Tab-separated table of C-alpha atoms in Angstrom:
chain	number	residue	atom	x	y	z
A	107	MET	CA	35.283	-33.921	-63.799
A	108	CYS	CA	36.348	-30.675	-64.715
A	109	SER	CA	33.422	-28.875	-64.317
A	110	GLY	CA	32.822	-30.461	-60.828
A	111	GLN	CA	36.140	-29.830	-60.005
A	112	LEU	CA	35.256	-25.826	-61.078
A	113	GLY	CA	31.612	-25.978	-59.733
A	114	GLU	CA	33.208	-26.744	-55.599
A	115	PRO	CA	35.263	-23.995	-55.482
A	116	LEU	CA	32.707	-21.641	-56.672
A	117	ARG	CA	30.059	-23.459	-54.142
A	118	LEU	CA	32.879	-22.508	-51.795
A	119	ALA	CA	33.318	-19.064	-52.432
A	120	GLN	CA	29.554	-18.078	-52.003
A	121	LEU	CA	29.127	-19.601	-49.100
A	122	THR	CA	32.240	-17.461	-47.867
A	123	HIS	CA	31.561	-14.275	-49.708
A	124	PRO	CA	27.212	-13.792	-50.031
A	125	SER	CA	26.189	-11.519	-52.181
A	126	PRO	CA	25.272	-8.113	-50.635
A	127	LEU	CA	21.666	-9.362	-50.564
A	128	GLU	CA	22.129	-11.653	-47.966
A	129	ALA	CA	24.385	-10.723	-45.613
A	130	LEU	CA	22.007	-7.469	-45.199
A	131	ALA	CA	19.317	-10.570	-44.978
A	132	ARG	CA	21.030	-11.993	-42.503
A	133	THR	CA	22.255	-9.135	-40.333
A	134	ILE	CA	18.517	-8.343	-39.863
A	135	ILE	CA	17.579	-11.921	-38.786
A	136	THR	CA	20.744	-12.123	-36.159
A	137	MET	CA	20.029	-8.428	-34.828
A	138	SER	CA	15.747	-9.395	-34.858
A	139	ALA	CA	15.817	-12.784	-33.239
A	140	PRO	CA	17.025	-11.671	-29.483
A	141	ALA	CA	15.532	-8.277	-29.493
A	142	SER	CA	12.371	-9.921	-30.025
A	143	SER	CA	13.067	-12.465	-26.959
A	144	THR	CA	13.772	-10.039	-24.387
A	145	ASN	CA	10.898	-7.422	-25.058
A	146	THR	CA	8.575	-10.950	-24.914
A	147	SER	CA	11.277	-11.558	-21.481
A	148	GLN	CA	9.966	-7.722	-20.233
A	149	ALA	CA	6.062	-7.902	-21.727
A	150	MET	CA	5.917	-11.344	-19.638
A	151	PRO	CA	3.399	-10.730	-16.708
A	152	PRO	CA	3.765	-12.998	-13.886
A	153	SER	CA	2.402	-16.506	-13.282
A	154	LYS	CA	-0.784	-17.317	-11.614
A	155	GLU	CA	1.738	-19.022	-9.569
A	156	MET	CA	3.882	-15.837	-8.661
A	157	LEU	CA	1.024	-13.578	-7.671
A	158	PHE	CA	1.229	-13.656	-3.923
A	159	THR	CA	5.192	-14.182	-3.888
A	160	LEU	CA	8.078	-11.835	-2.823
A	161	ASP	CA	8.813	-12.255	-7.285
A	162	ASN	CA	5.132	-9.742	-8.153
A	163	PRO	CA	6.690	-6.774	-7.301
A	164	VAL	CA	3.476	-5.599	-6.791
A	165	PHE	CA	2.599	-7.851	-4.381
A	166	CYS	CA	5.916	-6.770	-2.535
A	167	CYS	CA	4.813	-3.119	-2.829
A	168	TYR	CA	1.565	-4.106	-0.833
A	169	LEU	CA	2.927	-6.315	2.062
A	170	PHE	CA	5.728	-2.745	2.746
A	171	TRP	CA	2.841	-0.330	2.535
A	172	ALA	CA	0.338	-2.995	4.740
A	173	THR	CA	3.140	-3.406	7.214
A	174	VAL	CA	3.464	0.522	7.394
A	175	LEU	CA	-0.414	0.899	8.112
A	176	VAL	CA	-0.588	-1.851	10.405
A	177	ALA	CA	1.929	-0.235	12.785
A	178	LYS	CA	-0.014	3.016	12.608
A	179	MET	CA	-2.926	1.309	13.673
A	180	LEU	CA	-1.107	-0.044	16.522
A	181	LEU	CA	0.631	2.860	17.236
A	182	MET	CA	-3.041	4.699	17.667
A	183	SER	CA	-3.733	2.199	20.801
A	184	LEU	CA	-0.709	3.318	22.850
A	185	LEU	CA	-1.379	7.065	21.668
A	186	THR	CA	-5.406	6.568	23.361
A	187	ALA	CA	-3.501	5.716	26.519
A	188	LEU	CA	-0.987	9.003	26.508
A	189	GLN	CA	-4.289	10.760	26.377
A	190	ARG	CA	-5.512	9.292	29.452
A	191	PHE	CA	-2.443	10.488	31.460
A	192	ARG	CA	-2.267	13.712	28.957
A	193	TYR	CA	-2.728	15.886	32.093
A	194	LYS	CA	-0.096	14.305	34.460
A	195	LEU	CA	2.455	14.710	31.317
A	196	LEU	CA	2.088	18.226	30.308
A	197	GLY	CA	4.267	19.719	33.328
A	198	LEU	CA	2.856	23.152	33.029
A	199	VAL	CA	-0.191	22.066	34.248
A	200	PRO	CA	-1.157	23.179	37.915
A	201	LEU	CA	-1.139	20.012	40.264
A	202	ALA	CA	-4.560	21.117	41.076
A	203	LEU	CA	-5.942	20.579	37.449
A	204	ARG	CA	-3.698	17.014	36.502
A	205	ARG	CA	-6.394	14.648	35.958
A	206	LYS	CA	-5.879	11.031	34.298
A	207	ILE	CA	-8.705	9.777	32.360
A	208	PHE	CA	-9.687	6.458	33.077
A	209	PRO	CA	-13.393	4.807	31.656
A	210	ASN	CA	-12.535	1.520	33.724
A	211	GLU	CA	-12.832	1.578	38.178
A	212	GLU	CA	-10.658	-1.395	38.196
A	213	ASP	CA	-7.635	1.375	36.636
A	214	LEU	CA	-8.346	3.950	39.553
A	215	PHE	CA	-4.826	2.915	40.775
A	216	PHE	CA	-3.776	6.273	41.120
A	217	LYS	CA	-5.473	8.932	44.136
A	218	ASN	CA	-8.115	11.374	43.423
A	219	LEU	CA	-9.185	9.304	40.140
A	220	GLU	CA	-12.701	9.630	38.726
A	221	VAL	CA	-14.350	7.408	35.949
A	222	GLN	CA	-14.776	9.293	33.127
A	223	PHE	CA	-15.897	8.853	29.418
A	224	ASP	CA	-16.072	11.711	27.844
A	225	ASP	CA	-12.669	13.278	27.843
A	226	PRO	CA	-12.646	15.326	24.486
A	227	HIS	CA	-8.695	14.347	23.397
A	228	VAL	CA	-9.223	10.949	24.313
A	229	GLU	CA	-12.408	10.437	22.627
A	230	ARG	CA	-10.770	12.087	19.229
A	231	VAL	CA	-8.252	9.271	19.637
A	232	ARG	CA	-10.292	7.291	19.566
A	233	ARG	CA	-12.354	7.858	16.551
A	234	ALA	CA	-9.651	8.717	14.409
A	235	HIS	CA	-8.584	4.525	15.598
A	236	ARG	CA	-12.380	3.632	14.782
A	237	ASN	CA	-12.259	5.110	11.485
A	238	ASP	CA	-9.148	3.299	10.670
A	239	MET	CA	-10.462	0.101	11.577
A	240	GLU	CA	-13.681	0.712	9.625
A	241	ASN	CA	-11.355	1.954	6.257
A	242	ILE	CA	-8.033	0.002	6.152
A	243	LEU	CA	-9.199	-3.532	7.166
A	244	PRO	CA	-11.482	-3.489	4.176
A	245	TYR	CA	-8.971	-1.937	1.672
A	246	PHE	CA	-6.914	-5.015	3.448
A	247	ILE	CA	-8.962	-7.668	1.828
A	248	MET	CA	-9.959	-5.452	-1.238
A	249	SER	CA	-6.123	-4.816	-2.433
A	250	LEU	CA	-5.504	-8.330	-2.156
A	251	ILE	CA	-8.285	-9.285	-4.962
A	252	TYR	CA	-6.872	-6.683	-7.334
A	253	ILE	CA	-3.776	-8.622	-6.953
A	254	SER	CA	-4.755	-11.530	-7.839
A	255	THR	CA	-5.943	-10.312	-11.168
A	256	ASN	CA	-2.586	-8.988	-12.572
A	257	PRO	CA	-2.740	-5.157	-12.106
A	258	ASN	CA	-0.762	-2.903	-14.063
A	259	ALA	CA	2.552	-2.864	-12.173
A	260	ASP	CA	2.865	0.642	-11.936
A	261	VAL	CA	-0.417	1.658	-11.005
A	262	ALA	CA	-1.241	-0.740	-8.816
A	263	CYS	CA	1.847	0.507	-6.653
A	264	ASN	CA	1.134	3.614	-6.789
A	265	LEU	CA	-2.254	3.168	-5.585
A	266	PHE	CA	-1.180	1.902	-2.783
A	267	ARG	CA	1.136	4.325	-1.517
A	268	VAL	CA	-0.875	7.118	-2.118
A	269	ALA	CA	-3.484	4.996	-0.215
A	270	SER	CA	-1.136	4.576	2.575
A	271	VAL	CA	0.210	7.843	3.128
A	272	ALA	CA	-3.515	9.839	2.982
A	273	ARG	CA	-4.110	7.512	5.793
A	274	ILE	CA	-1.277	8.732	7.684
A	275	VAL	CA	-1.784	12.306	6.856
A	276	HIS	CA	-6.031	11.431	8.516
A	277	THR	CA	-4.488	10.482	11.692
A	278	LEU	CA	-2.124	13.882	11.433
A	279	VAL	CA	-4.711	16.147	11.033
A	280	TYR	CA	-7.321	14.290	12.916
A	281	ALA	CA	-6.061	13.068	16.682
A	282	VAL	CA	-2.473	14.341	16.318
A	283	TYR	CA	-2.798	18.084	15.937
A	284	PRO	CA	-6.445	19.029	14.381
A	285	VAL	CA	-6.723	21.063	11.330
A	286	PRO	CA	-9.776	22.066	9.637
A	287	GLN	CA	-12.002	20.943	7.583
A	288	PRO	CA	-11.044	20.173	4.171
A	289	SER	CA	-8.107	18.445	5.655
A	290	ARG	CA	-9.517	14.907	6.790
A	291	ILE	CA	-11.760	14.774	4.326
A	292	ILE	CA	-9.791	14.658	1.331
A	293	ALA	CA	-7.218	12.589	3.325
A	294	PHE	CA	-10.161	9.950	4.250
A	295	ALA	CA	-11.899	10.179	0.599
A	296	THR	CA	-7.976	9.064	-1.099
A	297	MET	CA	-8.296	5.612	0.331
A	298	LEU	CA	-12.166	5.726	-0.140
A	299	CYS	CA	-12.137	6.247	-3.632
A	300	ILE	CA	-8.906	4.203	-4.049
A	301	THR	CA	-10.698	1.032	-2.676
A	302	PHE	CA	-13.684	1.560	-4.515
A	303	TYR	CA	-11.490	1.763	-7.715
A	304	MET	CA	-9.800	-1.692	-6.774
A	305	ALA	CA	-13.347	-2.918	-6.246
A	306	ALA	CA	-15.180	-1.848	-9.783
A	307	VAL	CA	-11.315	-3.038	-12.187
A	308	VAL	CA	-12.256	-6.522	-10.426
A	309	ALA	CA	-16.202	-6.900	-11.075
A	310	LEU	CA	-15.288	-5.473	-14.687
A	311	ARG	CA	-12.758	-8.294	-15.204
A	312	THR	CA	-14.788	-10.914	-13.075
A	313	LEU	CA	-18.392	-9.295	-14.742
A	314	SER	CA	-18.274	-12.438	-17.560
A	315	PHE	CA	-18.445	-15.178	-14.797
A	316	ILE	CA	-21.029	-14.369	-13.308
């Protein structure tokens, strides 16, 4: 009876004042549990349902830069129209030399107009616009396929930024203020290489399913 009464306070004392080893073990367990859960939540990639939502930073970055490129392509049509009135807009050009360039007869609603298809300024903008469509539209499709592979966020976002800036530079040095080569070919090759890189990544990740 006495031993039982003495043993109970001893067990309470052990629980209240654990040994140094027990205290150290409890501290390690307490510190490691939240850290592991935090690391797991940070390293967890977006689920398949979140790849094409605004919760995915890669898709958000793609949407922003795709919007910039679409707006740039729409402005190319406006730039083509401005080039058709180029001689009219330049007040320094003598009146006798001012012309408005139109490729269709039904557009000849001004005086002293003629149908013309080979104006160098208009054709330069049209070539730049066609180059945009030949490169940006495949890039849009390839980027969406690339996002479906759940790529690294930093790598993917930087690819989108560099490709978009390269196409803007291409338009500036080709259609707005012509600059000698190799400025245009570098801007052209940048998006082309990025598109091929994304295609290679997708091909390697899906090669085993062929």
